[in-house]
Amino acid sequence: MARINKYKFPKTTIERLSYYFRALDELSKRGIDTISSEALGVKLNVKSSQIRKDLSYFGDFGKRGMGYDVKYLTKELRYILGLDREWPVIVMGAGHFGIAIAQYTMFKKHGFNIVALFDVSEERVGKDVDGIKILHLNELEKFIGENNVEIAIIAVPPNAAQDVTNLLVDAGIKAILNFAPVSLKVEKDVRVLSVDLTTKLEALAYYMSYTRDKLWKVFS
Amino acid sequence: MARINKYKFPKTTIERLSYYFRALDELSKRGIDTISSEALGVKLNVKSSQIRKDLSYFGDFGKRGMGYDVKYLTKELRYILGLDREWPVIVMGAGHFGIAIAQYTMFKKHGFNIVALFDVSEERVGKDVDGIKILHLNELEKFIGENNVEIAIIAVPPNAAQDVTNLLVDAGIKAILNFAPVSLKVEKDVRVLSVDLTTKLEALAYYMSYTRDKLWKVFS
DNA sequence: AGACATTTGTTAAAAATTTCACATGCCCCG
DNA sequence: CGGGGCATGTGAAATTTTTAACAAATGTCT
């Protein structure tokens, strides 16, 4: 069984594990039941030593001379990543972006159940997206309490993001994945992970303008 | 004037510059015309020495004892990031996610003009999103050639992503921002930047389960 | 004009992360 | 059942990135 967090490890390791996890899941479906770090590295464009190092923070999952049992490693990674349970998740904002997230099957597949969307628009509230209800913001606190929701995804316009964050924090949310391009301030013990789409595009523009780097991968 | 890429600098520097850029833009609108690295650092949750270091790779933009002229630094950053020009961008996939991207005003504001969406669905092709036409995939090559498009954003389901990528590469696209949760393979001199939403959520789930880290920011 | 309070740009040190290299363990085959 | 080859797990080295620390520059105040 995987040991969790025995020592310090790089921040990016977790994101890579998630990346390995999905690749392994796919290999498993294709009927491949053993893979070496070398082969996985080629597939994912990651050095094999990086893969072995990442895994070594959590346990010994391979067999020397043989490689890794795909099913077994998948199971261990699922455990490490906390995907062996269901996470109810709410989405703030029922615009196209919020709806896209609600429909994103990959989330569901990994144990993240979008259980509700929240919005303030008269037009949107009351409708549903693939069976997921769009609720009014004033039902937020009640809903979070009754459904033990700990994770929220912010998909509202930037000018509303901080207000929504404050509401979430007050309502007892424990983690926020933020797609609004603003730097959110939180007081309490709430984890915030921000993903900024504009920043990505700008990085791409920069690299196009000035560098000769061919291909690169971004975790974190 | 900023010197570009005089020496090697961290990969994350560019993303931070983009982050500084937006904060400065906002400060400027609020009528603030000077800021110190210290004050900016507090606002953005970045160490002041980090900011000075990042900027120092590209030139001397501050005045000792005084700080940085907001307007001037904004202008320089715009130049460094290549935002002083317009980039025509196409979006592959006109589902909710593609539409959300097309409507994302922040892109336009930073010089990224979404000039077309591409899809294969009968229902979608021919319609438009805020004046941006949804075209059929078989018009891709012609369109790219005629409109000098170099950047594409992939917002299609994972199983279609590699095929779409191949089409883009053949059609002469130079850079791809990929939101499909797959590892894309490209042959030619094409830059690919992948953003994996599931991975983010999984990282969040991990940190919730096992660590006491409060808040963290992710660039790159 | 000189002293003072700031805040930069930069060099050096520290910390974090990746990569290397190889001893160790494991399976297969004869 | 022992030798050969393979691929892991892991310390140590290399590299990258961040942080600290401070000399140099700037404006202000008297």
XYZ file of C-alpha atoms (C1' of nucleotides) in Angstrom:
500
model
C 0.000 0.000 0.000
C 1.230 3.437 -0.862
C 2.734 5.452 1.917
C 1.491 8.984 1.833
C 3.769 11.953 2.017
C 6.624 10.230 3.807
C 9.024 12.979 2.844
C 8.807 16.289 1.114
C 8.424 16.070 -2.615
C 8.161 18.578 -5.463
C 4.858 20.373 -5.951
C 4.702 19.179 -9.517
C 4.935 15.536 -8.556
C 1.246 15.321 -7.725
C 0.219 16.722 -11.074
C 2.491 14.301 -12.826
C 1.029 11.411 -10.845
C -2.370 12.491 -12.063
C -1.004 12.534 -15.567
C 0.518 9.062 -15.175
C -2.730 7.869 -13.712
C -4.743 8.747 -16.761
C -2.187 7.256 -19.134
C -2.154 4.018 -17.172
C -5.923 3.896 -17.162
C -5.835 4.104 -20.916
C -3.134 1.436 -21.235
C -5.227 -0.803 -19.060
C -8.181 -0.388 -21.398
C -5.994 -1.312 -24.330
C -5.166 -4.574 -22.608
C -1.597 -3.705 -21.689
C -0.847 -4.983 -18.237
C 2.820 -4.195 -17.731
C 4.887 -1.128 -18.581
C 8.390 0.100 -17.800
C 9.156 3.610 -16.653
C 11.105 3.993 -19.876
C 8.131 3.167 -22.096
C 5.752 5.296 -20.080
C 8.232 8.139 -20.239
C 8.395 7.975 -24.011
C 4.632 7.983 -24.220
C 4.236 10.956 -21.919
C 7.366 12.853 -22.824
C 8.778 12.618 -19.321
C 12.168 11.196 -18.350
C 11.970 7.689 -16.955
C 14.034 8.682 -13.949
C 11.496 11.369 -13.224
C 8.722 8.809 -13.170
C 10.605 6.460 -10.892
C 11.527 9.314 -8.585
C 7.938 10.563 -8.419
C 6.631 7.128 -7.564
C 9.379 6.490 -5.034
C 7.997 9.216 -2.775
C 4.968 7.047 -2.169
C 6.181 3.478 -2.220
C 7.739 0.677 -4.253
C 5.305 -0.205 -6.967
C 7.486 -1.832 -9.595
C 9.284 -5.099 -10.023
C 12.938 -4.932 -10.999
C 13.602 -6.333 -14.394
C 9.884 -6.283 -15.113
C 8.420 -2.803 -14.788
C 5.067 -1.877 -13.351
C 1.852 -3.822 -13.237
C -0.549 -1.398 -14.873
C -3.660 -2.356 -12.917
C -1.872 -2.398 -9.598
C -0.152 0.931 -10.138
C -3.415 2.486 -11.291
C -5.056 1.343 -8.097
C -2.259 2.728 -5.953
C -2.277 6.064 -7.759
C -6.026 6.281 -7.360
C -5.526 5.845 -3.654
C -2.679 8.360 -3.462
C -4.626 10.981 -5.373
C -7.680 10.502 -3.219
C -9.755 9.342 -6.169
C -11.002 6.268 -4.395
C -13.796 8.353 -2.997
C -16.467 10.604 -4.457
C -16.071 14.355 -4.167
C -19.203 16.434 -4.503
C -18.288 19.633 -6.313
C -20.257 22.776 -7.086
C -19.706 25.174 -9.955
C -20.160 28.896 -9.489
C -21.453 30.538 -12.641
C -23.703 28.866 -15.201
C -22.389 30.597 -18.290
C -20.851 28.623 -21.103
C -17.743 27.971 -19.098
C -19.643 26.726 -16.081
C -21.792 24.502 -18.256
C -18.753 23.157 -20.073
C -17.294 22.164 -16.727
C -20.558 20.583 -15.602
C -20.596 18.501 -18.755
C -16.949 17.530 -18.595
C -17.190 13.775 -18.276
C -13.597 13.403 -17.208
C -14.404 14.917 -13.835
C -17.145 12.441 -13.118
C -14.927 9.617 -14.222
C -12.336 10.582 -11.637
C -14.779 10.821 -8.779
C -15.641 14.496 -8.967
C -19.407 14.804 -9.083
C -20.727 18.160 -10.094
C -23.804 18.336 -7.868
C -25.044 21.848 -8.631
C -24.379 25.057 -10.506
C -24.997 28.453 -8.936
C -25.899 31.652 -10.694
C -27.904 34.808 -10.118
C -29.409 35.252 -13.577
C -33.195 34.824 -13.676
C -32.861 33.140 -17.024
C -30.487 30.470 -15.827
C -31.711 29.677 -12.336
C -34.167 26.791 -12.312
C -32.904 25.191 -15.491
C -30.668 22.178 -15.472
C -27.620 20.911 -17.337
C -27.632 17.182 -17.976
C -29.689 16.764 -14.849
C -27.569 19.101 -12.735
C -29.681 21.909 -11.326
C -28.844 25.570 -11.593
C -29.595 27.123 -8.222
C -29.714 30.691 -7.034
C -26.779 32.017 -5.079
C -28.926 32.585 -2.013
C -29.333 28.838 -1.664
C -25.572 28.350 -1.496
C -25.013 28.087 2.226
C -27.928 25.739 2.779
C -26.872 23.509 -0.102
C -23.250 23.257 0.989
C -24.279 22.340 4.501
C -26.795 19.733 3.467
C -24.613 18.083 0.836
C -21.209 18.182 2.528
C -19.631 20.019 -0.363
C -15.986 20.871 0.170
C -14.815 21.816 -3.329
C -16.062 24.651 -5.538
C -15.072 25.690 -9.035
C -15.254 29.374 -9.896
C -16.368 30.105 -13.444
C -17.755 33.607 -13.066
C -16.514 36.854 -14.637
C -13.409 38.330 -13.001
C -15.232 41.224 -11.367
C -17.537 38.835 -9.488
C -14.877 36.327 -8.479
C -13.799 37.830 -5.170
C -17.384 38.266 -3.968
C -18.233 34.701 -4.872
C -15.097 33.550 -3.099
C -16.103 35.353 0.065
C -19.506 33.713 -0.032
C -17.926 30.309 -0.508
C -15.513 30.768 2.344
C -18.277 31.957 4.668
C -20.394 28.996 3.648
C -17.633 26.629 4.702
C -16.033 25.543 1.417
C -12.589 24.001 1.905
C -11.036 24.223 -1.572
C -11.506 26.385 -4.624
C -10.430 25.851 -8.206
C -10.467 29.300 -9.734
C -10.663 30.020 -13.450
C -11.278 33.742 -13.113
C -8.163 35.743 -13.999
C -7.827 37.443 -10.641
C -5.761 36.889 -7.536
C -8.207 35.739 -4.871
C -7.756 36.606 -1.219
C -8.993 34.153 1.387
C -8.844 34.516 5.136
C -9.499 31.131 6.563
C -7.989 27.728 6.002
C -9.171 27.365 2.416
C -7.025 26.087 -0.429
C -7.140 27.983 -3.664
C -5.719 26.827 -6.968
C -5.881 29.320 -9.776
C -5.709 28.530 -13.457
C -5.346 31.498 -15.699
C -6.166 30.889 -19.342
C -4.940 34.245 -20.577
C -1.593 33.679 -18.975
C -1.235 30.443 -20.893
C -1.974 32.089 -24.183
C 0.460 34.872 -23.411
C 3.176 32.406 -22.593
C 2.507 30.774 -25.929
C 2.700 34.111 -27.715
C 5.972 34.878 -26.002
C 7.535 31.581 -26.896
C 6.370 31.974 -30.461
C 7.913 35.392 -30.743
C 11.267 34.851 -29.193
C 12.319 31.295 -28.682
C 13.070 28.247 -30.676
C 11.771 25.813 -28.095
C 9.752 23.254 -29.904
C 7.434 21.587 -27.530
C 6.923 21.736 -23.904
C 4.608 20.425 -21.343
C 3.234 22.242 -18.403
C 2.130 20.667 -15.220
C 1.135 22.560 -12.108
C 13.370 49.533 -24.155
C 13.216 45.997 -22.886
C 15.945 43.660 -23.953
C 14.533 40.324 -24.894
C 15.908 37.091 -23.616
C 19.417 38.290 -22.871
C 20.109 35.306 -20.686
C 18.322 32.166 -19.710
C 15.554 32.668 -17.242
C 13.088 30.391 -15.440
C 10.163 29.037 -17.426
C 7.757 30.454 -14.895
C 9.054 33.978 -15.311
C 7.006 34.600 -18.429
C 3.806 33.518 -16.758
C 4.541 35.746 -13.826
C 5.219 38.679 -16.133
C 1.817 38.109 -17.620
C 0.398 38.087 -14.137
C 2.194 41.322 -13.223
C 1.013 42.827 -16.457
C -2.625 42.366 -15.642
C -2.226 43.662 -12.103
C -0.453 46.774 -13.380
C -3.135 47.340 -15.951
C -5.673 47.342 -13.166
C -3.606 49.663 -10.965
C -3.327 52.018 -13.869
C -7.104 52.127 -14.197
C -7.409 52.921 -10.521
C -5.238 55.960 -11.057
C -2.145 54.616 -9.339
C 0.926 55.583 -11.299
C 3.799 54.318 -9.205
C 4.317 51.066 -7.308
C 7.199 49.359 -5.537
C 8.095 45.736 -6.011
C 7.237 45.294 -2.346
C 3.681 46.613 -2.725
C 3.082 44.678 -5.918
C 4.397 41.570 -4.233
C 1.956 41.900 -1.358
C -0.905 42.379 -3.786
C 0.017 39.352 -5.869
C 1.400 37.120 -3.168
C 4.842 37.004 -4.726
C 8.110 37.953 -3.037
C 9.395 41.367 -4.035
C 12.814 39.947 -4.831
C 11.114 37.575 -7.237
C 9.500 40.447 -9.069
C 12.711 42.421 -9.322
C 14.551 39.350 -10.490
C 11.955 38.539 -13.131
C 12.054 42.061 -14.492
C 15.825 42.210 -14.426
C 16.025 39.546 -17.129
C 14.550 42.043 -19.548
C 15.857 45.435 -18.513
C 15.930 48.153 -15.866
C 12.444 49.494 -15.515
C 12.400 50.990 -12.038
C 13.821 54.036 -10.320
C 15.738 53.415 -7.128
C 14.057 54.836 -4.106
C 10.913 55.355 -6.136
C 9.639 52.103 -7.557
C 8.113 51.498 -10.956
C 6.116 53.828 -13.146
C 2.966 51.806 -13.703
C 2.195 53.029 -17.214
C 5.753 52.664 -18.400
C 6.196 49.181 -16.979
C 2.878 48.112 -18.441
C 4.034 49.264 -21.846
C 7.322 47.425 -21.547
C 5.648 44.237 -20.394
C 3.200 44.466 -23.250
C 6.153 44.608 -25.592
C 8.015 41.753 -23.888
C 4.964 39.513 -23.955
C 4.323 40.256 -27.604
C 0.961 41.816 -26.818
C 1.685 44.950 -28.803
C 0.371 43.145 -31.848
C -2.825 41.355 -32.712
C -2.835 37.581 -32.849
C -5.585 35.960 -34.858
C -6.600 32.768 -33.081
C -8.960 29.958 -34.033
C -10.853 27.679 -31.701
C -11.351 24.029 -32.543
C -14.659 22.753 -31.231
C -17.806 24.847 -30.819
C -19.220 23.112 -27.772
C -19.770 25.015 -24.561
C -16.095 25.133 -23.859
C -15.194 26.466 -27.298
C -17.930 29.068 -27.057
C -16.822 30.080 -23.582
C -13.345 30.687 -24.961
C -14.689 32.626 -27.923
C -16.598 34.873 -25.552
C -13.754 35.317 -23.116
C -13.193 39.042 -23.299
C -9.844 38.877 -21.610
C -8.316 37.309 -24.708
C -9.483 40.091 -26.966
C -8.254 42.657 -24.492
C -4.775 41.215 -24.659
C -4.597 41.142 -28.424
C -5.829 37.625 -29.059
C -8.651 37.831 -31.571
C -10.743 34.754 -31.933
C -11.437 34.859 -35.655
C -13.323 31.596 -36.148
C -14.564 28.444 -34.496
C -14.385 25.082 -36.238
C -16.658 22.126 -35.743
C -18.151 19.238 -37.698
C -21.644 19.210 -36.235
C -24.358 20.137 -38.734
C -26.198 21.934 -35.986
C -23.323 24.188 -35.086
C -21.688 24.960 -38.409
C -23.055 28.141 -39.968
C -24.098 29.735 -36.717
C -22.065 32.404 -35.036
C -20.994 33.336 -31.515
C -20.940 37.066 -30.870
C -20.213 37.603 -34.533
C -17.558 34.881 -34.742
C -18.497 32.325 -37.372
C -18.570 28.592 -36.781
C -17.013 26.974 -39.832
C -16.776 23.388 -40.976
C -13.503 21.580 -40.453
C -13.025 21.137 -44.183
C -12.564 24.887 -44.505
C -9.684 24.853 -42.041
C -6.698 24.841 -44.352
C -8.088 27.522 -46.607
C -9.008 29.726 -43.683
C -5.635 29.440 -41.976
C -3.847 30.302 -45.180
C -6.006 33.278 -46.005
C -6.021 34.746 -42.512
C -2.429 34.107 -41.412
C -3.534 32.242 -38.345
C -0.664 30.880 -36.262
C -2.361 29.986 -32.977
C -5.146 27.459 -32.378
C -6.962 26.498 -29.213
C -8.176 22.926 -28.906
C -11.516 22.537 -27.135
C -12.712 19.231 -28.540
C -13.342 15.939 -26.728
C -10.196 13.971 -25.875
C -10.773 11.264 -28.474
C -10.809 13.832 -31.282
C -7.889 15.898 -30.065
C -5.047 14.100 -31.814
C -6.845 14.072 -35.162
C -7.582 17.761 -34.891
C -3.970 18.395 -33.975
C -2.776 16.573 -37.055
C -5.061 18.662 -39.235
C -3.795 21.834 -37.622
C -0.163 20.900 -38.058
C -0.717 19.986 -41.696
C -2.535 23.246 -42.243
C 0.482 25.166 -40.988
C -0.474 26.191 -37.460
C 2.541 27.229 -35.364
C 1.242 27.006 -31.805
C -1.479 25.093 -30.008
C -3.089 25.678 -26.656
C -4.628 22.360 -25.751
C -7.421 21.863 -23.236
C -8.122 18.243 -24.085
C -6.774 15.892 -21.423
C -4.449 13.991 -23.716
C -0.764 14.097 -24.515
C -0.541 15.426 -28.066
C 2.145 14.307 -30.441
C 3.383 16.760 -33.055
C 6.014 16.166 -35.693
C 6.985 19.552 -36.994
C 8.134 22.731 -35.375
C 4.887 23.418 -33.563
C 4.631 24.551 -29.953
C 2.088 22.868 -27.789
C 0.998 24.027 -24.370
C -1.385 21.733 -22.572
C -3.676 22.692 -19.736
C -5.336 19.813 -18.034
C -8.336 20.713 -15.915
C -8.751 17.297 -14.344
C -5.179 17.353 -13.180
C -5.823 20.602 -11.360
C -8.818 19.227 -9.572
C -6.913 16.113 -8.618
C -4.078 18.148 -7.212
C -6.632 20.028 -5.160
C -8.167 16.788 -3.919
C -4.742 15.510 -2.957
C -3.801 18.618 -1.045
C -7.141 18.538 0.726
C -6.660 14.980 1.816
C -3.141 15.017 3.018
C -1.562 18.375 3.565
C -2.041 21.401 5.696
C -0.824 23.836 3.046
C -3.154 26.764 3.099
C -2.947 28.578 -0.120
C -0.842 28.297 -3.122
C -0.544 29.770 -6.495
C 0.277 28.032 -9.664
C 1.924 29.549 -12.621
C 3.264 27.656 -15.563
C 24.166 71.028 -0.623
C 24.315 67.203 2.437
C 21.974 63.773 5.147
C 18.264 60.561 5.068
C 14.904 57.361 3.813
C 13.725 54.490 0.090
C 13.853 50.976 -3.274
C 16.119 49.233 -7.128
C 19.333 45.881 -9.624
C 22.497 42.353 -8.744
C 25.593 39.115 -6.737
C 25.817 35.388 -3.785
C 23.689 31.851 -1.047
C 20.030 28.720 -0.296
C 16.491 25.777 -1.659
C 14.084 22.994 -4.751
C 13.899 19.941 -8.529
C 15.651 17.062 -12.061
C 18.867 13.927 -13.928
C 22.436 10.627 -13.595
C 24.397 6.333 -12.573
C 24.539 2.075 -10.567
C 23.885 -1.475 -6.960
C 20.114 -4.335 -6.096
C 16.479 -7.431 -6.919
C 13.732 -10.181 -10.001
C 12.505 -13.239 -13.760
C 13.712 -16.305 -17.434
C 16.155 -19.797 -19.637
C 19.152 -23.415 -20.147
C 19.468 -24.015 -9.803
C 22.793 -20.652 -11.285
C 24.010 -17.046 -14.706
C 22.458 -13.242 -17.656
C 19.902 -9.510 -18.684
C 16.670 -6.144 -17.477
C 14.537 -2.366 -15.023
C 13.704 -0.700 -10.533
C 14.705 2.344 -6.472
C 17.908 5.572 -4.664
C 21.775 8.222 -3.160
C 24.702 11.718 -5.210
C 25.541 15.203 -8.729
C 23.857 18.631 -11.690
C 20.733 21.977 -12.763
C 17.253 25.269 -12.065
C 14.819 28.513 -9.388
C 14.007 31.269 -5.416
C 15.382 34.059 -1.647
C 18.409 36.921 0.856
C 21.368 40.733 1.360
C 23.393 44.857 0.165
C 25.789 48.503 -2.614
C 24.256 52.015 -5.650
C 20.975 55.305 -7.162
C 17.114 58.496 -6.564
C 14.191 62.031 -4.620
C 13.053 64.759 -0.520
C 13.658 67.641 3.240
C 16.017 70.936 5.798
